[in-house]
Every structure is written in C-alpha cells, then in structure tokens.
Amino acid sequence: AQRVTQPEKLLSVFKGAPVELKCNYSYSGSPELFWYVQYSRQRLQLLLRHISRESIKGFTADLNKGETSFHLKKPFAQEEDSAMYYCALYTGANNLFFGTGTRLTVIP
Amino acid sequence: GAGVSQSPSNKVTEKGKDVELRCDPISGHTALYWYRQSLGQGLEFLIYFQGNSAPDKSGLPSDRFSAERTGGSVSTLTIQRTQQEDSAVYLCASSLGAGAPNTGELFFGEGSRLTVL
C-alpha cells in the first residue's frame, strides 16, 4: 500500500542556515511527488512537484527512487519560510496521499 | 468565485447532532476532494468526486459520514450523530481533473473547523 512518511513533526533552524525536510514514500508504481505548504492563516497550497524540476522560493526537491525519498531543501532559510510543509504522493488513482507534515520554524 | 469556498468556517456542535459542511469549488473544476486535518494526523483523505460521482469512498471513516455533489459543483459532507473524535478541520479541494498536467495540483479551501463537545 502507498505511504508517505515525514519523520520530523517539528524542525527549527536559524535564519541563513540550510534546511532539509525529509520525506520518504512507499509505492509499487511510478510515483509522482509533491510538496504542499501552509503558511500561518493561509490555505494549503502547492509548493512544487518533482516532474517540474524547478526551484520555488529557493526550495528544491529531488526524487531519489533508490532511497524512495523526496526531501525538500533550501540552502539559506528565511523567516518567511516558517510554515507547515506536507509531502504528498499521487498514485494515479485520482488520490493524493499526504504525510503527517513538518512544522518548520526559522529562528531570526 | 476566485477560490474554493467552504462554509461554515467554524462549527461547534453537541455530541450526537448531525452537521453539514459545504464546499464550493473553483468554477470549471471537475474533481473535488474532501480531507480531514487533525492534530498530529496530517491530512486524511475522505472522498473524491469526478463530476457528480464518487469513484473512491474508501476514506470515509464510518457510515456516519456521507457526501454528495450536485450539478458537478457544490458538495456537502454530512456527519451524522457526531462524536468527539470527529473534531477536526475539514478541508475541501478542487482540481481541473484527473490526468496530466493537472495531476496532483489541488486548490484548497480555508477549511471548516468542527468542534464536537
């Protein structure tokens, strides 16, 4: 069965430090992976998807099929990056499975 | 409207009462999803609609939960005989439809916070 694991519920980093939010998945098919973000008092929204291979707000994520991971990275964290981040897996059955989320706090 | 609209934004009810939560998707979006967001539980998939039909109801936690969608637009999630464990934020999302390039891009509402006393 499909599964998305985000091992860290809380993550704190200092402003300017690198940040990595971990995501591992379990899926027998060809995965499509996404990161969603929810800033304080805002709606949950798409941050990036692995097929786009783009950098959004300085964040990148590489799909590693060997390690079944899709970690989200940013070299220099900013205060405005503080938010709840969800990793999500699309299985082709018109469903998007979300992880439990990681709350990132960037300390000024 | 400009985005997915949900109502009510907050609902406090007594255990055993029925509640209805409403979702207005973005105009033209054929796919509609309901999720439940609980503390420490992440986002739990409840049900998905393509048009008016629900091909996947597997996420509904019990037969007290039901959902319908009419006219390919507005959806209602109904919880009967509410229990305290039903307390959560219920999120609705819509998308243009299944298949690339829309795959996985869901547009979420602000949610309906349900508190069962």
mmCIF file of C-alpha atoms in Angstrom:
data_model
loop_
_atom_site.group_PDB
_atom_site.id
_atom_site.type_symbol
_atom_site.label_atom_id
_atom_site.label_comp_id
_atom_site.label_asym_id
_atom_site.label_seq_id
_atom_site.Cartn_x
_atom_site.Cartn_y
_atom_site.Cartn_z
ATOM 1 C CA ALA A 1 0.000 0.000 0.000
ATOM 2 C CA GLN A 2 1.077 3.555 -0.574
ATOM 3 C CA ARG A 3 2.508 5.525 2.286
ATOM 4 C CA VAL A 4 4.172 8.871 2.866
ATOM 5 C CA THR A 5 6.401 9.359 5.893
ATOM 6 C CA GLN A 6 7.630 12.642 7.261
ATOM 7 C CA PRO A 7 9.696 11.688 10.280
ATOM 8 C CA GLU A 8 10.012 15.147 11.810
ATOM 9 C CA LYS A 9 6.911 16.802 13.229
ATOM 10 C CA LEU A 10 8.883 19.889 14.209
ATOM 11 C CA LEU A 11 12.043 21.396 12.752
ATOM 12 C CA SER A 12 13.772 24.569 13.860
ATOM 13 C CA VAL A 13 16.660 26.222 12.057
ATOM 14 C CA PHE A 14 18.335 29.594 12.280
ATOM 15 C CA LYS A 15 17.879 32.166 9.560
ATOM 16 C CA GLY A 16 20.508 31.685 6.896
ATOM 17 C CA ALA A 17 21.126 28.059 7.769
ATOM 18 C CA PRO A 18 20.387 25.221 5.353
ATOM 19 C CA VAL A 19 17.153 23.368 5.801
ATOM 20 C CA GLU A 20 16.083 19.886 4.758
ATOM 21 C CA LEU A 21 12.618 18.486 5.320
ATOM 22 C CA LYS A 22 12.561 14.750 4.951
ATOM 23 C CA CYS A 23 10.007 12.719 3.056
ATOM 24 C CA ASN A 24 10.024 9.012 2.292
ATOM 25 C CA TYR A 25 7.397 7.163 0.340
ATOM 26 C CA SER A 26 6.260 3.639 -0.265
ATOM 27 C CA TYR A 27 4.604 2.854 -3.581
ATOM 28 C CA SER A 28 4.963 -0.019 -6.005
ATOM 29 C CA GLY A 29 4.200 2.022 -9.108
ATOM 30 C CA SER A 30 5.809 5.060 -10.673
ATOM 31 C CA PRO A 31 5.422 7.853 -8.137
ATOM 32 C CA GLU A 32 4.501 11.456 -8.644
ATOM 33 C CA LEU A 33 5.523 13.514 -5.635
ATOM 34 C CA PHE A 34 4.668 16.971 -4.427
ATOM 35 C CA TRP A 35 5.343 19.383 -1.611
ATOM 36 C CA TYR A 36 2.494 21.461 -0.274
ATOM 37 C CA VAL A 37 2.884 24.349 2.173
ATOM 38 C CA GLN A 38 0.548 26.064 4.601
ATOM 39 C CA TYR A 39 1.655 29.452 5.910
ATOM 40 C CA SER A 40 0.056 30.867 9.019
ATOM 41 C CA ARG A 41 -3.588 31.805 8.390
ATOM 42 C CA GLN A 42 -3.343 30.849 4.724
ATOM 43 C CA ARG A 43 -4.656 27.979 2.654
ATOM 44 C CA LEU A 44 -2.730 24.865 1.902
ATOM 45 C CA GLN A 45 -1.089 25.362 -1.467
ATOM 46 C CA LEU A 46 1.168 23.557 -3.886
ATOM 47 C CA LEU A 47 4.849 24.439 -3.480
ATOM 48 C CA LEU A 48 6.469 22.226 -6.059
ATOM 49 C CA ARG A 49 6.207 18.934 -7.910
ATOM 50 C CA HIS A 50 9.040 16.621 -8.826
ATOM 51 C CA ILE A 51 8.226 16.436 -12.528
ATOM 52 C CA SER A 52 8.731 20.177 -12.882
ATOM 53 C CA ARG A 53 12.295 20.061 -11.575
ATOM 54 C CA GLU A 54 12.036 23.700 -10.679
ATOM 55 C CA SER A 55 13.091 25.803 -7.739
ATOM 56 C CA ILE A 56 10.276 27.619 -5.968
ATOM 57 C CA LYS A 57 11.095 30.267 -3.344
ATOM 58 C CA GLY A 58 14.601 28.815 -3.263
ATOM 59 C CA PHE A 59 13.336 25.317 -2.450
ATOM 60 C CA THR A 60 14.238 22.251 -4.481
ATOM 61 C CA ALA A 61 13.357 18.588 -4.118
ATOM 62 C CA ASP A 62 14.888 15.641 -5.914
ATOM 63 C CA LEU A 63 13.169 12.339 -6.320
ATOM 64 C CA ASN A 64 15.502 9.516 -5.311
ATOM 65 C CA LYS A 65 13.871 6.269 -6.365
ATOM 66 C CA GLY A 66 16.636 4.175 -4.880
ATOM 67 C CA GLU A 67 16.086 5.628 -1.432
ATOM 68 C CA THR A 68 12.365 6.258 -2.059
ATOM 69 C CA SER A 69 12.839 9.811 -0.853
ATOM 70 C CA PHE A 70 11.776 13.279 -1.885
ATOM 71 C CA HIS A 71 13.443 15.584 0.588
ATOM 72 C CA LEU A 72 12.807 19.333 0.387
ATOM 73 C CA LYS A 73 15.885 21.523 0.616
ATOM 74 C CA LYS A 74 16.820 25.164 0.781
ATOM 75 C CA PRO A 75 20.393 26.395 1.225
ATOM 76 C CA PHE A 76 19.583 29.516 3.250
ATOM 77 C CA ALA A 77 16.394 29.573 5.313
ATOM 78 C CA GLN A 78 14.393 32.785 5.621
ATOM 79 C CA GLU A 79 11.937 33.781 8.340
ATOM 80 C CA GLU A 80 9.089 33.752 5.834
ATOM 81 C CA ASP A 81 9.731 30.051 5.236
ATOM 82 C CA SER A 82 8.205 29.257 8.619
ATOM 83 C CA ALA A 83 5.164 27.144 7.822
ATOM 84 C CA MET A 84 3.701 23.659 7.802
ATOM 85 C CA TYR A 85 5.045 21.505 4.982
ATOM 86 C CA TYR A 86 3.342 18.396 3.633
ATOM 87 C CA CYS A 87 4.816 15.834 1.288
ATOM 88 C CA ALA A 88 2.252 14.172 -0.993
ATOM 89 C CA LEU A 89 2.163 11.167 -3.294
ATOM 90 C CA TYR A 90 -0.122 10.818 -6.287
ATOM 91 C CA THR A 91 -0.806 7.201 -7.166
ATOM 92 C CA GLY A 92 -2.738 7.613 -10.392
ATOM 93 C CA ALA A 93 -5.986 6.580 -8.712
ATOM 94 C CA ASN A 94 -7.093 10.184 -8.529
ATOM 95 C CA ASN A 95 -5.955 10.430 -4.972
ATOM 96 C CA LEU A 96 -3.234 12.421 -3.320
ATOM 97 C CA PHE A 97 -1.831 10.855 -0.148
ATOM 98 C CA PHE A 98 -0.320 13.272 2.317
ATOM 99 C CA GLY A 99 2.240 12.782 5.040
ATOM 100 C CA THR A 100 1.671 13.994 8.580
ATOM 101 C CA GLY A 101 3.516 17.228 7.933
ATOM 102 C CA THR A 102 6.543 19.029 9.354
ATOM 103 C CA ARG A 103 6.262 22.370 11.044
ATOM 104 C CA LEU A 104 9.294 24.458 10.139
ATOM 105 C CA THR A 105 10.291 27.361 12.334
ATOM 106 C CA VAL A 106 13.046 29.684 11.179
ATOM 107 C CA ILE A 107 14.609 31.477 14.122
ATOM 108 C CA PRO A 108 15.693 35.059 13.410
ATOM 109 C CA GLY B 1 -15.512 32.648 -7.274
ATOM 110 C CA ALA B 2 -11.797 33.190 -7.100
ATOM 111 C CA GLY B 3 -11.077 30.198 -4.935
ATOM 112 C CA VAL B 4 -12.576 27.210 -3.175
ATOM 113 C CA SER B 5 -15.136 28.382 -0.669
ATOM 114 C CA GLN B 6 -16.162 26.418 2.427
ATOM 115 C CA SER B 7 -18.853 27.025 4.991
ATOM 116 C CA PRO B 8 -19.227 27.257 7.869
ATOM 117 C CA SER B 9 -15.705 28.271 8.787
ATOM 118 C CA ASN B 10 -16.355 27.214 12.369
ATOM 119 C CA LYS B 11 -18.946 24.866 13.786
ATOM 120 C CA VAL B 12 -19.440 23.874 17.395
ATOM 121 C CA THR B 13 -21.945 21.130 17.990
ATOM 122 C CA GLU B 14 -23.023 18.741 20.670
ATOM 123 C CA LYS B 15 -22.245 15.072 20.560
ATOM 124 C CA GLY B 16 -24.967 13.176 18.740
ATOM 125 C CA LYS B 17 -26.074 16.029 16.491
ATOM 126 C CA ASP B 18 -25.782 15.974 12.694
ATOM 127 C CA VAL B 19 -23.661 18.529 10.820
ATOM 128 C CA GLU B 20 -23.394 19.567 7.193
ATOM 129 C CA LEU B 21 -20.301 21.109 5.698
ATOM 130 C CA ARG B 22 -20.415 22.798 2.335
ATOM 131 C CA CYS B 23 -17.830 23.242 -0.394
ATOM 132 C CA ASP B 24 -17.997 25.454 -3.453
ATOM 133 C CA PRO B 25 -15.176 24.502 -5.831
ATOM 134 C CA ILE B 26 -13.482 26.707 -8.356
ATOM 135 C CA SER B 27 -15.707 27.127 -11.399
ATOM 136 C CA GLY B 28 -14.837 24.600 -14.091
ATOM 137 C CA HIS B 29 -13.023 22.222 -11.757
ATOM 138 C CA THR B 30 -14.422 18.755 -12.288
ATOM 139 C CA ALA B 31 -12.597 16.982 -9.466
ATOM 140 C CA LEU B 32 -13.421 17.632 -5.819
ATOM 141 C CA TYR B 33 -11.812 16.175 -2.708
ATOM 142 C CA TRP B 34 -12.561 16.143 1.000
ATOM 143 C CA TYR B 35 -9.774 15.748 3.546
ATOM 144 C CA ARG B 36 -9.725 15.802 7.325
ATOM 145 C CA GLN B 37 -6.887 17.565 9.120
ATOM 146 C CA SER B 38 -6.328 16.517 12.702
ATOM 147 C CA LEU B 39 -3.535 17.451 15.066
ATOM 148 C CA GLY B 40 -0.684 15.048 14.549
ATOM 149 C CA GLN B 41 -2.571 13.055 11.916
ATOM 150 C CA GLY B 42 -1.754 15.036 8.834
ATOM 151 C CA LEU B 43 -4.262 15.130 6.035
ATOM 152 C CA GLU B 44 -6.598 12.171 5.901
ATOM 153 C CA PHE B 45 -8.303 11.504 2.576
ATOM 154 C CA LEU B 46 -12.063 11.113 2.910
ATOM 155 C CA ILE B 47 -13.670 11.084 -0.527
ATOM 156 C CA TYR B 48 -13.135 12.139 -4.113
ATOM 157 C CA PHE B 49 -15.663 13.230 -6.761
ATOM 158 C CA GLN B 50 -15.220 13.314 -10.502
ATOM 159 C CA GLY B 51 -18.227 15.242 -11.679
ATOM 160 C CA ASN B 52 -21.121 14.086 -9.538
ATOM 161 C CA SER B 53 -19.894 10.571 -8.983
ATOM 162 C CA ALA B 54 -17.641 9.376 -6.214
ATOM 163 C CA PRO B 55 -15.416 6.591 -7.555
ATOM 164 C CA ASP B 56 -13.463 6.457 -4.316
ATOM 165 C CA LYS B 57 -15.271 6.487 -0.981
ATOM 166 C CA SER B 58 -12.681 4.385 0.742
ATOM 167 C CA GLY B 59 -11.568 7.097 3.107
ATOM 168 C CA LEU B 60 -14.871 7.720 4.822
ATOM 169 C CA PRO B 61 -14.172 6.658 8.432
ATOM 170 C CA SER B 62 -17.626 5.241 9.170
ATOM 171 C CA ASP B 63 -21.160 5.020 7.832
ATOM 172 C CA ARG B 64 -21.956 8.175 9.795
ATOM 173 C CA PHE B 65 -20.074 10.071 7.096
ATOM 174 C CA SER B 66 -21.577 10.730 3.685
ATOM 175 C CA ALA B 67 -21.027 13.196 0.886
ATOM 176 C CA GLU B 68 -22.762 14.259 -2.242
ATOM 177 C CA ARG B 69 -22.117 16.575 -5.113
ATOM 178 C CA THR B 70 -24.791 18.077 -7.292
ATOM 179 C CA GLY B 71 -24.584 19.719 -10.693
ATOM 180 C CA GLY B 72 -20.898 18.962 -10.837
ATOM 181 C CA SER B 73 -20.315 21.847 -8.475
ATOM 182 C CA VAL B 74 -21.263 22.235 -4.815
ATOM 183 C CA SER B 75 -20.529 19.377 -2.459
ATOM 184 C CA THR B 76 -21.875 18.650 1.007
ATOM 185 C CA LEU B 77 -20.184 16.484 3.610
ATOM 186 C CA THR B 78 -22.618 15.218 6.225
ATOM 187 C CA ILE B 79 -21.647 13.743 9.556
ATOM 188 C CA GLN B 80 -24.472 12.088 11.459
ATOM 189 C CA ARG B 81 -24.550 11.541 15.200
ATOM 190 C CA THR B 82 -21.284 13.378 15.688
ATOM 191 C CA GLN B 83 -18.698 12.071 18.133
ATOM 192 C CA GLN B 84 -15.897 13.924 19.869
ATOM 193 C CA GLU B 85 -13.322 12.186 17.693
ATOM 194 C CA ASP B 86 -14.904 13.855 14.664
ATOM 195 C CA SER B 87 -13.466 17.186 15.852
ATOM 196 C CA ALA B 88 -11.039 18.348 13.155
ATOM 197 C CA VAL B 89 -10.621 20.756 10.293
ATOM 198 C CA TYR B 90 -12.386 19.501 7.191
ATOM 199 C CA LEU B 91 -10.684 20.652 4.025
ATOM 200 C CA CYS B 92 -12.148 20.695 0.560
ATOM 201 C CA ALA B 93 -10.057 20.922 -2.584
ATOM 202 C CA SER B 94 -10.767 21.011 -6.272
ATOM 203 C CA SER B 95 -8.738 20.452 -9.399
ATOM 204 C CA LEU B 96 -9.219 20.722 -13.128
ATOM 205 C CA GLY B 97 -9.496 16.981 -13.353
ATOM 206 C CA ALA B 98 -7.583 13.794 -13.374
ATOM 207 C CA GLY B 99 -4.559 13.371 -15.577
ATOM 208 C CA ALA B 100 -1.546 15.458 -16.506
ATOM 209 C CA PRO B 101 -0.823 18.295 -16.396
ATOM 210 C CA ASN B 102 -3.352 18.797 -13.612
ATOM 211 C CA THR B 103 -2.249 15.764 -11.660
ATOM 212 C CA GLY B 104 -1.662 16.499 -8.042
ATOM 213 C CA GLU B 105 -2.382 20.208 -8.203
ATOM 214 C CA LEU B 106 -5.207 20.705 -5.785
ATOM 215 C CA PHE B 107 -6.628 24.056 -4.787
ATOM 216 C CA PHE B 108 -7.752 24.056 -1.179
ATOM 217 C CA GLY B 109 -10.390 25.963 0.708
ATOM 218 C CA GLU B 110 -9.773 27.505 4.109
ATOM 219 C CA GLY B 111 -11.477 24.627 5.833
ATOM 220 C CA SER B 112 -14.353 24.120 8.243
ATOM 221 C CA ARG B 113 -13.279 23.689 11.842
ATOM 222 C CA LEU B 114 -15.619 21.293 13.608
ATOM 223 C CA THR B 115 -15.685 21.014 17.380
ATOM 224 C CA VAL B 116 -17.860 18.352 18.946
ATOM 225 C CA LEU B 117 -18.498 18.906 22.643
#
